[in-house]
Coordinates of C-alpha atoms and ligand atoms in Angstrom, one line a residue:
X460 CA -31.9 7.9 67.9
X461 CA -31.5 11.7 66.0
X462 CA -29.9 13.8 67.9
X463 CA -28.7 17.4 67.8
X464 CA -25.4 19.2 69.0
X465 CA -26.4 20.8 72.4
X466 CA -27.4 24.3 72.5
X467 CA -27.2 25.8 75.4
X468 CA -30.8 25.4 76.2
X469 CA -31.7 25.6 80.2
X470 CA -34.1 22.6 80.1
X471 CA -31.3 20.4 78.5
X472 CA -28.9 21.4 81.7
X473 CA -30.1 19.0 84.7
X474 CA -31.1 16.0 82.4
X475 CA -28.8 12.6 82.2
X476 CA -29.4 12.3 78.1
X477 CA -27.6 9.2 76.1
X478 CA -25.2 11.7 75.6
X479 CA -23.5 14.2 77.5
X480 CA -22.7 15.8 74.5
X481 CA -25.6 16.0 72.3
X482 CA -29.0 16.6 73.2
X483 CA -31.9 14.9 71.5
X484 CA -34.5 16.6 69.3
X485 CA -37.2 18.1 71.7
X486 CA -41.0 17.0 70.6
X487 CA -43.8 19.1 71.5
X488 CA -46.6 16.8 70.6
X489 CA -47.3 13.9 68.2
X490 CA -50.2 12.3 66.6
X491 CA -50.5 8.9 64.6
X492 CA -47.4 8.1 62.8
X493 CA -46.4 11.9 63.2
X494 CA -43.8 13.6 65.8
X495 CA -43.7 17.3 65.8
X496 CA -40.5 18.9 67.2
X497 CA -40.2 21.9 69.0
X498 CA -38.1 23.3 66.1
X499 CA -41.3 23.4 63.9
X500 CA -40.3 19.9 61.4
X501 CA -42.8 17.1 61.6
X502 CA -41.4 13.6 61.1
X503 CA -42.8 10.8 60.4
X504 CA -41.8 8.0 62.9
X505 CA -41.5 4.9 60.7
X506 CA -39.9 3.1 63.2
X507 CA -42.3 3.5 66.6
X508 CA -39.0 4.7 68.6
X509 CA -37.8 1.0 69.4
X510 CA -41.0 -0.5 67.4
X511 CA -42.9 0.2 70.1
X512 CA -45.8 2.5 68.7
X513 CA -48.5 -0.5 67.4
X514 CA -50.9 1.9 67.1
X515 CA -49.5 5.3 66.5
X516 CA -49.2 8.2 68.9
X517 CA -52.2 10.1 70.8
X518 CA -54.9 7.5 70.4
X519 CA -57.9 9.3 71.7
X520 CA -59.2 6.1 73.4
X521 CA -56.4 5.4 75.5
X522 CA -56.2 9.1 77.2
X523 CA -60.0 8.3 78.1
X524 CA -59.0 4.9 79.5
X525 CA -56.0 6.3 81.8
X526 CA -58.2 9.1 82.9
X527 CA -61.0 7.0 83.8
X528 CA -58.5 4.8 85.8
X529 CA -57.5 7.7 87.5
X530 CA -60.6 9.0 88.0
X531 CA -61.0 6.0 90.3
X532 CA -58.4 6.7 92.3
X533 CA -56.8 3.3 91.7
X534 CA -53.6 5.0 90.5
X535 CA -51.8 2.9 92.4
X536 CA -51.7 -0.4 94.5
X537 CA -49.4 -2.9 95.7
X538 CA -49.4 -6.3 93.8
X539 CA -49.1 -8.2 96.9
X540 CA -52.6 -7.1 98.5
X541 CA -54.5 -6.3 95.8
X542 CA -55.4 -6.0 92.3
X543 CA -57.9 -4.3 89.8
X544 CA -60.2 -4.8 87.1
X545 CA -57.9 -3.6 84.8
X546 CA -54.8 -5.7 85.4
X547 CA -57.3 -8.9 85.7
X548 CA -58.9 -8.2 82.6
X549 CA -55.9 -7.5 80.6
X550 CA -54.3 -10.5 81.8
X551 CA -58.1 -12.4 80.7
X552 CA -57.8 -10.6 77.4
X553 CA -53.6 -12.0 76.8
X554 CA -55.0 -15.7 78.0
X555 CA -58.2 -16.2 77.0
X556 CA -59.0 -14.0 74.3
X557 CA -59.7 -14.9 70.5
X558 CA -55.9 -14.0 70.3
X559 CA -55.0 -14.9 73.4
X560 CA -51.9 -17.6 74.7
X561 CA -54.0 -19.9 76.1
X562 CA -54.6 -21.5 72.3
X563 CA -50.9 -22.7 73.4
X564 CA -51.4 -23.9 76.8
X565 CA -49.9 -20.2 78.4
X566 CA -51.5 -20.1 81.6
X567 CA -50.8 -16.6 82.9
X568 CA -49.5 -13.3 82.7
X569 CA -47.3 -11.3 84.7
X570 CA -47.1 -7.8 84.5
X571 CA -43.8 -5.5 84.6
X572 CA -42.2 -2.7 83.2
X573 CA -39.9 -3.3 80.4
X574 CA -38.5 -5.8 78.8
X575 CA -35.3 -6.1 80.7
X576 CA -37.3 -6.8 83.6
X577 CA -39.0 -9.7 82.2
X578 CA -36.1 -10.9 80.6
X579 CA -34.6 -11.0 84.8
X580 CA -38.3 -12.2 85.6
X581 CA -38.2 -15.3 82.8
X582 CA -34.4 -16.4 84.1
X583 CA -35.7 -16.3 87.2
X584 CA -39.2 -18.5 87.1
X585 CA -37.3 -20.7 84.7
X586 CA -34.5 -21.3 87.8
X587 CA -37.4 -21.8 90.2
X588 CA -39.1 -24.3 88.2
X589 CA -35.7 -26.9 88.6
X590 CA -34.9 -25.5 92.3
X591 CA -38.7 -26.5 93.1
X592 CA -38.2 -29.9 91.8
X593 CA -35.0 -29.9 93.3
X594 CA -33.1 -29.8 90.3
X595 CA -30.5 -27.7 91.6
X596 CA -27.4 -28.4 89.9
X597 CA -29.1 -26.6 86.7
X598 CA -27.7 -23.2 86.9
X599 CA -27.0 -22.8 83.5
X600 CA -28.5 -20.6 80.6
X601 CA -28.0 -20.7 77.3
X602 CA -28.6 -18.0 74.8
X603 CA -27.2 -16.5 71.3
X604 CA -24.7 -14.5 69.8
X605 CA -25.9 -11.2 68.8
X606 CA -29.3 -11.4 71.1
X607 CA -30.4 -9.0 73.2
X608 CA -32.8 -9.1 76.3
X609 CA -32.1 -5.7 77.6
X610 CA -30.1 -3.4 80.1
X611 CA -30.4 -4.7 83.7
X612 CA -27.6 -6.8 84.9
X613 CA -29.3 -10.4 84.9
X614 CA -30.3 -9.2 80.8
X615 CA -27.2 -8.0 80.4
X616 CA -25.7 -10.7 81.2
X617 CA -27.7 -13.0 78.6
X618 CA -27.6 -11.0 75.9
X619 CA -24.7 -10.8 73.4
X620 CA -25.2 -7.1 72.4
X621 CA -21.3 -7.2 72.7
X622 CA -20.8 -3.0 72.1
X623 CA -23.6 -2.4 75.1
X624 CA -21.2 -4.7 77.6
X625 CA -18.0 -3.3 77.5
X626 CA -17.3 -1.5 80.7
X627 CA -19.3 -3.8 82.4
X628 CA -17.6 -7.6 82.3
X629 CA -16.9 -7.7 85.8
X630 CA -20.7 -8.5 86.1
X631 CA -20.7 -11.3 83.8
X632 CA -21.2 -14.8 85.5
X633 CA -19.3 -17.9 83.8
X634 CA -23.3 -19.6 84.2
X635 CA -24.1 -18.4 80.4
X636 CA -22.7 -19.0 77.1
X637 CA -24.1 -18.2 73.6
X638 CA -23.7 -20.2 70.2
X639 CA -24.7 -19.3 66.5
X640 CA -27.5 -17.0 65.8
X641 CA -30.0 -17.8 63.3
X642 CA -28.9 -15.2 60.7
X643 CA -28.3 -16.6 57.4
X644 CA -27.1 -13.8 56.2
X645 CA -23.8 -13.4 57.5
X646 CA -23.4 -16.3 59.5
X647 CA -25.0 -19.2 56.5
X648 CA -21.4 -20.6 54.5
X649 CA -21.2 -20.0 50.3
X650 CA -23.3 -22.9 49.3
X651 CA -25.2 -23.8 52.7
X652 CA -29.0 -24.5 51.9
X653 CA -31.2 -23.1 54.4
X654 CA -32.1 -26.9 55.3
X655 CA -28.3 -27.1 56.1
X656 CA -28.0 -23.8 57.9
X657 CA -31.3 -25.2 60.1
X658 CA -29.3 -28.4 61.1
X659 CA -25.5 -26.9 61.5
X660 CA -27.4 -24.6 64.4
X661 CA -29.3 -27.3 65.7
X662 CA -26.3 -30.0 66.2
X663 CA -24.5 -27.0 67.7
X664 CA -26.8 -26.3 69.9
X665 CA -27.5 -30.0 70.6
X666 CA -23.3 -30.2 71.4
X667 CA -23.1 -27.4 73.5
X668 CA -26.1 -29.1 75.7
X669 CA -24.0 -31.8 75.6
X670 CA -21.1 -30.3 76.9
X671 CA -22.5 -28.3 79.3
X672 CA -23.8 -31.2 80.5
X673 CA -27.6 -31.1 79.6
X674 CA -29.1 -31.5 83.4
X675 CA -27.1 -28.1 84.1
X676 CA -28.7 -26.2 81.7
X677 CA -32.1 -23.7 82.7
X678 CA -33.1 -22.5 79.8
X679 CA -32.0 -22.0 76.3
X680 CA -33.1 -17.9 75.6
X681 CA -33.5 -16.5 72.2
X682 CA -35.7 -13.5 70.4
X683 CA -38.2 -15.0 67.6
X684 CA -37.1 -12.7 65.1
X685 CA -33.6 -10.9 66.3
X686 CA -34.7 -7.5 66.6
X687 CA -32.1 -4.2 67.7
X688 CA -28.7 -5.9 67.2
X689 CA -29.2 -7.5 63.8
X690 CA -32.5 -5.9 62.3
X691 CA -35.6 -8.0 62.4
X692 CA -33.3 -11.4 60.9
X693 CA -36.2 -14.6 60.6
X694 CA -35.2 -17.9 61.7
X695 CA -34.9 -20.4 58.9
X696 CA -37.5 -22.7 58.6
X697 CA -37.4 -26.0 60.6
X698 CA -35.0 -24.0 63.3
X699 CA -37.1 -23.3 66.1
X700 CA -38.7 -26.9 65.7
X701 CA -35.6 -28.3 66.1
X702 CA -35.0 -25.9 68.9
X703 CA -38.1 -26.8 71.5
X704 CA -37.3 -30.2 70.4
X705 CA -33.3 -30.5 71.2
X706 CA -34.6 -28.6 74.6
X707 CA -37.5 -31.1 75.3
X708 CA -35.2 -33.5 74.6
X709 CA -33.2 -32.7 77.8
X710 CA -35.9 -31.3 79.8
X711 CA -34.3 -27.7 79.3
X712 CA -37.1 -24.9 79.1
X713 CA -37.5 -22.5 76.4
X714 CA -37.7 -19.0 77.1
X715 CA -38.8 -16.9 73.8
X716 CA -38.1 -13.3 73.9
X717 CA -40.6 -11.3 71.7
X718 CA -40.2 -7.8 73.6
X719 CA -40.1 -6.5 70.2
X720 CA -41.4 -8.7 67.5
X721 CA -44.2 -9.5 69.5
X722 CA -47.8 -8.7 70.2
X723 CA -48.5 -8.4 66.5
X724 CA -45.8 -7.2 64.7
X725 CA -45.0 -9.9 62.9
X726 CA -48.5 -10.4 61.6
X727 CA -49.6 -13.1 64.0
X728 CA -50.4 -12.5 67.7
X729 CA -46.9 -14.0 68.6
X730 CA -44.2 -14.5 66.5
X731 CA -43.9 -17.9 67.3
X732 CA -46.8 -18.9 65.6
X733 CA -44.7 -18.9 62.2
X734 CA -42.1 -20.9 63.3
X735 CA -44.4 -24.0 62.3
X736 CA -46.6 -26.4 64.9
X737 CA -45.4 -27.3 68.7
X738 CA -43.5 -24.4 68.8
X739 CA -44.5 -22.9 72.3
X740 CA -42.5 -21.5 74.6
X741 CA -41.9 -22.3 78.2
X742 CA -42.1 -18.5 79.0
X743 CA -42.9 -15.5 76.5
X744 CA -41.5 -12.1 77.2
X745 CA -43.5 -9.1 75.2
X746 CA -43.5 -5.7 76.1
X747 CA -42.9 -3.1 73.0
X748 CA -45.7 -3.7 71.1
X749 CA -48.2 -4.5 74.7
X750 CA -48.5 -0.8 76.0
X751 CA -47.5 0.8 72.5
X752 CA -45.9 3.4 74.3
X753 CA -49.0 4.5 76.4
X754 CA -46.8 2.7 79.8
X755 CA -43.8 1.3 80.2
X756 CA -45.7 -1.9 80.5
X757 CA -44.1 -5.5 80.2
X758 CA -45.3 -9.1 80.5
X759 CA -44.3 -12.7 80.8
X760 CA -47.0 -15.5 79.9
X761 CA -45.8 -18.9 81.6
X762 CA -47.2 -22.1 80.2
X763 CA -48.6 -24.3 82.2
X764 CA -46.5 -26.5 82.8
X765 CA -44.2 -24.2 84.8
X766 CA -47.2 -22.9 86.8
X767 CA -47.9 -26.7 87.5
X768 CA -44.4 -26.8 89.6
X769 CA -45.6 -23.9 91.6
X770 CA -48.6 -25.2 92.2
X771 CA -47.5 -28.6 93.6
X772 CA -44.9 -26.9 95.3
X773 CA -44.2 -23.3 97.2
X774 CA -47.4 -21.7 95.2
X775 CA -45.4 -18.4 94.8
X776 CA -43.4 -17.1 92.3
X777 CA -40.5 -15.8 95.0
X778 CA -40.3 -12.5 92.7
X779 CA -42.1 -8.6 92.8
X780 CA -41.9 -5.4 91.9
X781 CA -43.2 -2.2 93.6
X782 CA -44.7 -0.9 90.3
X783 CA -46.1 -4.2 88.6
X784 CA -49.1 -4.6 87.1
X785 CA -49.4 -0.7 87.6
X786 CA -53.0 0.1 87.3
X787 CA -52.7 3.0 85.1
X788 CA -50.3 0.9 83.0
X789 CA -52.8 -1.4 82.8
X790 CA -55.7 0.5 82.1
X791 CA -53.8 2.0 78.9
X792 CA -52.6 -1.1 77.6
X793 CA -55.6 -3.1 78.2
X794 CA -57.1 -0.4 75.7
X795 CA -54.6 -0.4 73.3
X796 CA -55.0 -4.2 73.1
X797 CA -58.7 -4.3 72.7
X798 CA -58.4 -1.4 70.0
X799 CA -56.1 -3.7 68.0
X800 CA -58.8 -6.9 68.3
X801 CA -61.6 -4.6 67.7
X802 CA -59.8 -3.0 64.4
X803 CA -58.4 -6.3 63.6
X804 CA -55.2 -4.5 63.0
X805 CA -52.6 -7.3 64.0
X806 CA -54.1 -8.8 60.1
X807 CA -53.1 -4.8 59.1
X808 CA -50.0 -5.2 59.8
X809 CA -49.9 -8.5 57.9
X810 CA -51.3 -6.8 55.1
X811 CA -49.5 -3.8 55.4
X812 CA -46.3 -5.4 55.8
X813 CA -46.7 -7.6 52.6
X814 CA -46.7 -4.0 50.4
X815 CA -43.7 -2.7 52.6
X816 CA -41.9 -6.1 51.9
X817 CA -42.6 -5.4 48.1
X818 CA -41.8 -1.4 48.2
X819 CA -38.3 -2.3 50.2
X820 CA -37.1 -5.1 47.8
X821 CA -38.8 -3.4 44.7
X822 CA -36.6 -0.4 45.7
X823 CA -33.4 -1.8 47.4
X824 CA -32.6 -5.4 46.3
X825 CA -30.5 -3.9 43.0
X826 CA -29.0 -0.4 44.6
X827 CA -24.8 -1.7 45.1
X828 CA -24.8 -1.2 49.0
X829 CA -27.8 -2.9 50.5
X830 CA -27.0 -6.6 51.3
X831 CA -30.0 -7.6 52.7
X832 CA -33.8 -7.0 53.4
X833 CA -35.6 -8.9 56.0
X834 CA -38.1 -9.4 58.3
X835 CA -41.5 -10.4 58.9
X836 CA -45.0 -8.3 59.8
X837 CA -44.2 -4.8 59.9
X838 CA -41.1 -5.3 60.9
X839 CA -38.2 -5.2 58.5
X840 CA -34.3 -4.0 58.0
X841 CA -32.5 -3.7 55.7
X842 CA -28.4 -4.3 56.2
X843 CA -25.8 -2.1 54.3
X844 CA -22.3 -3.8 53.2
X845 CA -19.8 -2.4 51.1
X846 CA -19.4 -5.4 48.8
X847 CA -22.5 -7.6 47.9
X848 CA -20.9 -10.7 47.0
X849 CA -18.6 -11.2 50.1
X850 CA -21.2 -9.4 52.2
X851 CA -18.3 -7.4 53.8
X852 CA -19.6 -4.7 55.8
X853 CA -18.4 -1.6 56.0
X854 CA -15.3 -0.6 58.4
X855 CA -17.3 0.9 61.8
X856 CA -15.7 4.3 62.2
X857 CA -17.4 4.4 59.2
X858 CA -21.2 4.5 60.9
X859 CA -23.0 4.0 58.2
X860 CA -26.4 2.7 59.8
X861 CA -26.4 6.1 62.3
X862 CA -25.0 8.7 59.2
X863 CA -27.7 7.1 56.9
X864 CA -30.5 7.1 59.9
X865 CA -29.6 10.9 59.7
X866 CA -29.8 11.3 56.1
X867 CA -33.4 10.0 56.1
X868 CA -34.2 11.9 59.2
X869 CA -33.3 15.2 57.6
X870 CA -35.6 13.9 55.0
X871 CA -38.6 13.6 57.7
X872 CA -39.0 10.5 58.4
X873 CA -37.3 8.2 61.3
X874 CA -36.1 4.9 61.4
X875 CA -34.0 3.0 63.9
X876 CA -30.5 2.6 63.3
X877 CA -28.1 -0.1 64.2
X878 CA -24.4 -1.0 63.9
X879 CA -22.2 -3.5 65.0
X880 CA -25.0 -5.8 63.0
X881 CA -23.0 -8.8 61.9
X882 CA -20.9 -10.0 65.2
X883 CA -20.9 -6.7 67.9
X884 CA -18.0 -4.7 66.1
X885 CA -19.0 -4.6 62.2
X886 CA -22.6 -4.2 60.2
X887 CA -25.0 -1.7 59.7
X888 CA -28.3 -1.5 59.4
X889 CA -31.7 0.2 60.0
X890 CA -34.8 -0.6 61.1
X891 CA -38.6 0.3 60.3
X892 CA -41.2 -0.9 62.3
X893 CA -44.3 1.3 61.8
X894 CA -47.6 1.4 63.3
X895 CA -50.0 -1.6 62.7
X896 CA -52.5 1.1 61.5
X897 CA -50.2 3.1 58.9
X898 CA -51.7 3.9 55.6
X899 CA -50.6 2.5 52.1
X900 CA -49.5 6.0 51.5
X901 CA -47.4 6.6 54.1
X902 CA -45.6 3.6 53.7
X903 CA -45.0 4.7 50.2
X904 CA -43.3 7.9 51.5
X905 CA -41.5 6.4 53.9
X906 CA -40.1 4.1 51.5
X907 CA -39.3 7.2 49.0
X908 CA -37.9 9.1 51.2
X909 CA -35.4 6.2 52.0
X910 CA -34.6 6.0 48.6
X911 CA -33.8 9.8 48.2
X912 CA -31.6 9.7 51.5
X913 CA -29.4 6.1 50.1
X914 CA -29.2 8.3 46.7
X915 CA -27.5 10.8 48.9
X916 CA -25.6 8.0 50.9
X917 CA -23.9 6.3 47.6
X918 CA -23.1 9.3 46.0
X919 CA -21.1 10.7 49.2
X920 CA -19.3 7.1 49.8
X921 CA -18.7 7.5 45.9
X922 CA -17.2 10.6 46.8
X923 CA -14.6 9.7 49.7
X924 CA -14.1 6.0 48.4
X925 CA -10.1 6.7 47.7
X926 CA -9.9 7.7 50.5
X927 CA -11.2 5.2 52.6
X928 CA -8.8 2.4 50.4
X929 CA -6.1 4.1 51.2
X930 CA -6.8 5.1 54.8
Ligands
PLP1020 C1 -35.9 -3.7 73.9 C2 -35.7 -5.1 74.2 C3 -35.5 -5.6 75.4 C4 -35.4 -4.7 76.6 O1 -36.5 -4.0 76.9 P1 -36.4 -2.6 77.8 O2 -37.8 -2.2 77.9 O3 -35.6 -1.7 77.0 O4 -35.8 -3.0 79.1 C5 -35.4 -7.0 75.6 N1 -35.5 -7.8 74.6 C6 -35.6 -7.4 73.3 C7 -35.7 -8.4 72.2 C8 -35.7 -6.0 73.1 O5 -35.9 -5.6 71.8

């Protein structure tokens, strides 16, 4: 994220920031797509933080629904004695509504408070559901390279966000592995149809089952549409077919993780809904888009079928948290999701993302150092490489994504950077994931502005390229 040299500012002093060295722009207040930072400049966050911002910043609506929670004096509760209108309706309005998971046979929600969470959560349900039916020799999980589920250790440990996981091996267990990531773009051969690419990652992951041995396996774990570590790369078409079917198959459950390009960012209610009919997941991990950045809100919906084991057998979920389904949390994000069904705005963002789709490729697909522009929704990146026809990426000490993230951020208007893109040491890319609700025009500017800041970029790399060649 931007960030500034430290100045010897008192209220930087006590705080833990990312960095001990640099401390990150301070904002005053924000509104809509618009952050305004205590040195005066007013950016325009094209990229929600971590495309978390569905709905922009200071919704009006949603201050009136956390007061009235608190008004109540419901501001908290413990899970295990009670609950509240707001969490039960919520969870009614992620089932049952026009929108809702139950069209897929997803039972229930469970509410925590961030993604990494319900990534630990889903591993865990997904174990219980085998050690219930005494299935206990499946200990196994299987996930990608280049996914991420988040920061705790059991995430940690099943993502492939290699950079993130360095210093911290020595909690890896041997019980997970990863194969290929769906990411045509660097990891499809010279020549591979995307019909090919589909079945070379299915009879890989079909192997790998195999030589795991399949009744070891717990769940195979992947995001939708790979968000932070590659920037919002799509499946190919036929792959996640293939996927719940290979898993079926061996009675291995799927956990989908749409903490990001979930909740309507992609243009549909889930993401999974474009990957083509009977795909469902096991378990569903959103959280991002859910609150909007209103509470550090998460959720799992479990399809029935894993809330039938627990049913016929202990009838609990052996799992809790002090702070989940947080009324207040709650309360905000029920709001946020009933503002987005009463606007319509997840078909917005479908809209909306069809003109960014055309603005990015209209003004990227020819310039000599943009491989790639994908996504789905309104949720897109674009990956730099230095040589469009190998698709070589640029050296890393290079840190292209993060110098152009600044570029554009001097410009006014934020997007998410990310490197080590292509295989956890080399890629760049960035990353826009505006709210649901952002005007044609803004997008336009943000798009603009993106093109003045790559101007910049090329002519600088144009600059120092001898040097780098000989270097
Ligand atoms: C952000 C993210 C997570 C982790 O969520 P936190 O709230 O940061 O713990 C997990 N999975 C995906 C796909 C994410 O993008």
């Amino acid at each position: 994220m931007p960030s500034s040299k430290v100045t010897d500012s008192p209220s930087s002093a006590a705080m833990l920031h990312r960095s001990v060295h640099h401390r990150p722009h301070e904002v005053v207040s924000a509104k809509g797509i618009y952050l305004t930072l205590a040195s005066g400049q007013v950016v325009i966050d094209a990229c929600g933080g971590a495309a978390v911002c569905c709905i922009g910043h200071g919704n009006e609506e949603v201050l009136e629904a956390v007061t009235r929670q608190m008004k109540t004096g419901a501001s908290y509760i413990h899970s295990m004695s009670y609950t509240t209108p707001a969490a039960e309706q919520l969870a009614e309005l992620l089932i049952h509504g026009p929108q809702g998971g139950a069209r897929f046979g997803l039972e229930k929600a469970l509410f925590v408070n961030s993604g990494s969470e319900a990534a630990d959560a889903a591993m865990k349900l997904a174990r219980q559901y085998f050690f219930e039916q005494g299935q206990t020799q499946r200990t196994k999980f299987v996930a990608r390279k280049q996914g991420f589920h988040g920061s705790t250790i059991g995430a940690m440990n099943i993502s492939s966000n290699l950079p993130r996981k360095v210093p911290f091996t020595c909690f890896q267990k041997d019980n997970v592995s990863w194969v290929t990531p769906a990411y045509a773009y660097q990891y499809s051969k010279q020549g591979e149809t995307e019909e090919d690419f589909t079945a070379r990652l299915l009879a890989e992951l079909d192997a790998h089952f195999q030589e795991l041995g399949p009744d070891t396996v717990v769940a195979f774990m992947a995001e939708t549409i790979l968000g932070a570590t590659s920037g919002c790369t799509t499946a190919p078409a036929g792959y996640f077919k293939g996927v719940r079917q290979i898993c079926d198959k061996y009675g291995i459950l799927l956990i989908l993780d749409e903490v990001m390009c979930g909740m309507g960012r992609s243009g549909t209610p889930f993401a999974f809904e474009q990957e083509g009919e009977g795909v469902v997941p096991d378990i569903l991990t959103v959280a991002k888009g859910l609150g909007g950045g209103y509470s550090p809100i998460a959720g799992l919906l479990v399809h029935k079928r894993v809330v039938d084991v627990l049913r016929k057998h202990t009838g609990s979920f052996n799992h809790g948290h002090t702070y989940q389904a947080h009324p207040v949390g709650c309360a905000a994000t029920l709001r946020v999701q009933q503002i987005i069904q009463r606007d319509g705005l997840i078909k917005v963002c479908a809209q909306r993302g069809k003109l960014l789709e055309s603005l990015l490729k209209k003004t990227f697909s020819d310039v000599k150092l943009v491989g790639d522009i994908r996504g789905r929704g309104l949720f897109w990146g674009i990956e730099f490489v230095q040589d469009k026809t190998t698709r070589e990426p640029f050296p890393p000490q290079m840190a292209i994504g993060v110098r152009y993230q600044s570029m554009v951020f001097d410009l006014g208007v934020a997007v998410y950077p990310g490197m080590a893109t292509v295989d956890g040491t080399k890629g760049d890319h960035v990353l826009l994931a505006p709210p649901y609700n952002v005007t044609e025009d803004e997008l336009r500017v943000i798009v603009q502005v993106m093109k003045r800041a790559y101007d910049k970029l090329e002519k600088e790399l144009d600059m120092v390229t001898p040097m780098v060649q000989t270097a």
